[in-house]
Amino acid sequence: MSDHFIDPFIAQLPALQILIPLLAAPLCVILHHRRTAWVLAMIASYCSLAIALLLLQQTSDGTVISYAMGNWAPPWGIEYRIDILSAFVLVIVSMVSSITLPYALRSLEKEVYDNKLYLLYAGWLVVLTGLLGMTITGDAFNVFVFLEISSLASYLIIALNRDRRALTAAFQYLLLGTVGASFILLGIGLLYQMTGTLNMADLAQRLPLVSHASGVRTAFAFLIVGLGIKAAIFPMHSWLAGAYRFAPSAVTVFLAGSATKVSIYLLLRFIYSIYGSELAFEQLHLSSILLPLALLSIVIPSMVAINQKSFKRLLAFSSISQIGYMVLGIAINNQAALSATILHLFNHAIIKAALFMSMGAVFYQISGHRIKSLAGLGHLMPFTFAAFILAGLSLIGVPLTAGFISKWYLVIGALNAGWWPVAALILFSSLLAVAYIWKIVEAAYFKPPLSPNTTGAIKEAPLSMLLPLYLLVTANIYFGLNTQWSVGTASKAAAMLLGGGQ
Amino acid sequence: MQWFYSHFNYVLAVLLLVIGLYTILSSHNLFKKLLGLSIFQVSISLFYISVGKVSGGTAPILIGDSTQGEVLYSNPLPHVLILTAIVVGVATLSLGLALLVRIHNAYGTIEEDEVSAKDRNQ
Amino acid sequence: MTSLWLNAVLLIFLFIISISILRTRKLFSAIMLTSLFSLLCAAVFVGLDAVDVAFTEAAVGAGISTVLMLGALALIGSNAEDRSHTSTHRKAFAMCVSLFTGAVLLYGTIDMPRFGDHRAPAHQHVAPRYINTSPQEIGLPNMVTSVLASYRGYDTMGETLVVFTAGIAVFGLLGNVLKRQREKDVLPDVGEHDGEIVLGIFAKLMVAPIILFALYVQFHGDFGPGGGFQAGVIFAAALVLYALVFSVESLMLAVPLRAIRILMAAGITLYAGTGITTMLLGGQFLDYNLLAHNPVHGQHYGVFIVELGVGISVGAVMLSLFYSFMNYRPQQRRPGK
């Protein structure tokens, strides 16, 4: 059949996953045109999504794809290693990018100077390349290189907002992010020194032989802290609120849906695939370190969110709290809880993207970030706020939404481990989420408008912004009802990790 | 003491790391923070290169003549990694400096506390 | 033995300089000290047999970084000072965190193999192939180049992308130079003054040899320390020298911004393009063996082209960074949104 033509193409998919966005970026710069850059970004993004879906399809039966760069066998060369977990994250990242770009077209026009837009799209593509590269690689140092690629480009796309506070937010992110990446580099160096290799699968084989060495423990500490900074785990989260708040809205949607997920993915990779759950949890007592951090991470940012005056900042703190759930799943360390973490990588992406998109649409109309300015808008922008409410319900974890499924599995995991207080806390935190979501809903529907909308200036958001938003909201409900794909993939991935997977 | 001599390089890398990190955390001046970041990154490079050194070895470039017999070379792999890290470091520095210049233009100052004060008053 | 003592002395100097950087108030002095710090670091790297790294640290750390920092300082105000008055308890917090981090790392060194031990795990398993086999497989004496451009060539492609990203990022942040009016330079136009004729002639004489040296470093990187990164930086340095002595405008007539933008993109495209070529030839991405009938020749071609891509990208980006800083005109913007 046509296998003869398709097979070589299929075999090169891992390389193409990165190459397409990578080459699109310089092309955007050369062509130097706003709309063309957007079209290129869209094409590259959708191609990446297609490739990621193909890779997921190939790995869902447990196959592990290995691709040797330069045809040098690992560990002498760099290997791309894709299993069901990596493929899942690849799909999440490329999906968020693909769904946000149509939204970004109108949204960015209001927030970024026209002559910089082509550079923003180029930066966007580089962030996409970096995130995909971090996920797909099987080489520890390669992770660092692509981490810095995505980070540097993120600083750019955050800073391109007209609001001058984006500059300081980007700078703070640059400082903390580079320290985090350097810690990761240090951890990798220590691991190399103890084992003589950089390849992840190889490290997994060699680490048990030297597990008693102080260098291995220190490496672990640096890796966890470094990745924790990038994932914005409390107390290393300080960069996220500023970065998400002051970045252009579409950029916030993109980063909120993808960047921290990849950092959590890397945590999973390092903890389970490289160190192995026995070394990490039994010898190095990871649970006792992660559990308090996770719990604080869930509760404190939620409480801070309730006090926020800016709706964008409120959602940013909500994100930090949701990351806490993912870390909690790791701390509980059983099949159900870990499935919840992996599932929430996907669910949170669709929830948060929808929430930030709806608020971005509001900003598009009113150019303000204060919750007070939302007064009465629920009636003027009915579709936007309806979407917000639905996504908000998903965030809280109301049954029939995607968010409920993640929390369900997390609670089951906690109960299976016998940790009743933790399960109770998860339910309590949902109440906190109700509080901050209600704050916005109350302002939008139950407060009288600030000034009568006589000129009709404030109307519903444009279609190009509403359609992606509703696609996400529909996804939230769909994946709350039909969990076969999402939960199925997450469970298989969790089982693989717990089984000493690669 | 013996341990100190045999690990001198590592101890000094640690000291530089501490100073770099301290500069980043304690200074309010954004430029100083960037300089601290540079020192911090260099300390990590030093650490890696010290790992790669082989006593009695030479630079990992093949010595042409075979009369030398068995030649010991230092490990080229950490060198490659640090080359990448140095380039990443200068990329970060240049981005940081560009942001710094823009912040100065927008706020009139590069002291962190003064910038926060201006934002609060706004 | 002497080299170990020298190593120790240099490291102690590094430590002293880093404390000075921390304590100096005048930013100009801090920059100069940082430059000295990088240079001494390069010397330490030579002592540790890392000659390629030393070369890069000297060119990039002591060279380009200093130029960029001074460029930024000129835009902030050359007399700028660090005016921070940090509260004691913030200092204490910073000290605690830093010391704790240092202590953790120090704890990690306890079980480390003795410094320089050739039987350490770091030198077994993966490294011996690079040392013993790369001269046959790749045919290049410089093992660092072999690893950088071939075995781990994919990382280097990522690195080239990082450089490209820095170039577009700084360009994006510091403005679109073409649209700005040509005003007088921030730096005095040295070439025009009578008394500076010697400087002008000397600079003109130096530019060509430096460029030649850059090309030498580029192509000789297979045989000695060198390669694309160092060459790109040195090439840019020659042009920067010209711009500093004469004017940035005159350099921009010779090397316009549009050309630089295309070259920045061209470098990374060349690198990735080599990989795509090998894929089209039926192999894996960046499998140089396919580029010629003889695999070793293929490796040579691959390394050559790829290093060229790196050199072009780095040179263009360094120059673009210089242009961005030199041509930035602070704008009167309304504060806030």
CSV table of C-alpha atoms in Angstrom, one decimal, chain A residues 113 116 141 144-145 148 152-153 155-156 159 161 163-168 170-172 174-175 178-179 182-190 192-193 196 198 222 370, chain B residues 10 17 21 24 30-31 33-34 37 40-41 44 47-48 51 75 77-78 80-82 84-85 88 91-92 95-97 99-100 102-103 106-107 112 115 118-119 122:
chain,number,residue,atom,x,y,z
A,113,TYR,CA,2.3,47.8,19.3
A,116,LYS,CA,6.2,44.4,17.2
A,141,PHE,CA,21.1,18.2,29.2
A,144,PHE,CA,18.2,22.3,29.9
A,145,VAL,CA,18.9,23.7,26.4
A,148,GLU,CA,16.3,28.0,28.2
A,152,LEU,CA,14.1,33.3,26.9
A,153,ALA,CA,11.3,33.5,24.4
A,155,TYR,CA,10.5,36.7,28.7
A,156,LEU,CA,10.2,38.4,25.3
A,159,ALA,CA,7.6,42.0,27.9
A,161,ASN,CA,2.9,44.4,26.3
A,163,ASP,CA,2.0,48.3,29.9
A,164,ARG,CA,5.3,49.2,31.4
A,165,ARG,CA,4.8,46.8,34.3
A,166,ALA,CA,5.2,44.0,31.9
A,167,LEU,CA,8.9,44.9,31.8
A,168,THR,CA,9.4,44.6,35.5
A,170,ALA,CA,9.5,39.9,32.7
A,171,PHE,CA,12.7,41.0,34.5
A,172,GLN,CA,11.7,39.3,37.8
A,174,LEU,CA,14.1,36.4,34.1
A,175,LEU,CA,16.0,36.5,37.4
A,178,THR,CA,17.5,31.7,35.3
A,179,VAL,CA,18.3,30.8,38.9
A,182,SER,CA,20.9,27.0,36.7
A,183,PHE,CA,19.8,24.8,39.6
A,184,ILE,CA,18.6,22.3,37.1
A,185,LEU,CA,21.9,22.5,35.3
A,186,LEU,CA,23.7,21.9,38.6
A,187,GLY,CA,21.6,18.9,39.3
A,188,ILE,CA,22.3,17.4,35.9
A,189,GLY,CA,26.0,18.1,36.4
A,190,LEU,CA,26.0,16.3,39.7
A,192,TYR,CA,26.7,13.2,35.4
A,193,GLN,CA,29.5,13.2,37.8
A,196,GLY,CA,29.0,9.4,33.7
A,198,LEU,CA,23.3,12.2,30.4
A,222,PHE,CA,18.6,21.0,43.1
A,370,ARG,CA,-10.2,45.8,38.0
B,10,TYR,CA,34.6,22.7,44.3
B,17,LEU,CA,27.8,30.5,44.0
B,21,LEU,CA,23.1,34.2,44.9
B,24,ILE,CA,20.9,38.6,43.4
B,30,LEU,CA,18.6,45.7,39.0
B,31,PHE,CA,21.9,46.0,37.3
B,33,LYS,CA,21.3,41.7,40.2
B,34,LEU,CA,22.3,40.9,36.7
B,37,LEU,CA,23.5,36.3,38.0
B,40,PHE,CA,26.3,32.7,39.8
B,41,GLN,CA,26.3,31.2,36.3
B,44,ILE,CA,28.4,26.5,37.9
B,47,PHE,CA,32.0,23.3,38.9
B,48,TYR,CA,31.4,21.4,35.7
B,51,VAL,CA,34.6,17.7,37.2
B,75,ASN,CA,37.0,14.9,29.4
B,77,LEU,CA,31.9,16.3,27.4
B,78,PRO,CA,31.7,18.9,30.3
B,80,VAL,CA,30.8,21.0,25.4
B,81,LEU,CA,28.0,21.4,28.0
B,82,ILE,CA,29.6,24.5,29.5
B,84,THR,CA,26.4,25.8,25.6
B,85,ALA,CA,25.9,27.2,29.1
B,88,VAL,CA,22.9,30.7,27.1
B,91,ALA,CA,21.9,35.5,25.8
B,92,THR,CA,20.1,35.9,29.1
B,95,LEU,CA,17.9,40.2,27.3
B,96,GLY,CA,18.2,41.3,31.0
B,97,LEU,CA,20.1,44.4,29.9
B,99,LEU,CA,14.8,45.0,29.8
B,100,LEU,CA,16.8,47.1,32.2
B,102,ARG,CA,13.5,49.8,28.9
B,103,ILE,CA,12.7,49.9,32.6
B,106,ALA,CA,9.8,53.9,31.6
B,107,TYR,CA,10.4,54.5,35.3
B,112,GLU,CA,13.7,47.9,42.6
B,115,VAL,CA,10.1,51.0,40.7
B,118,LYS,CA,6.0,54.2,41.3
B,119,ASP,CA,3.7,51.3,40.4
B,122,GLN,CA,0.0,54.9,39.8
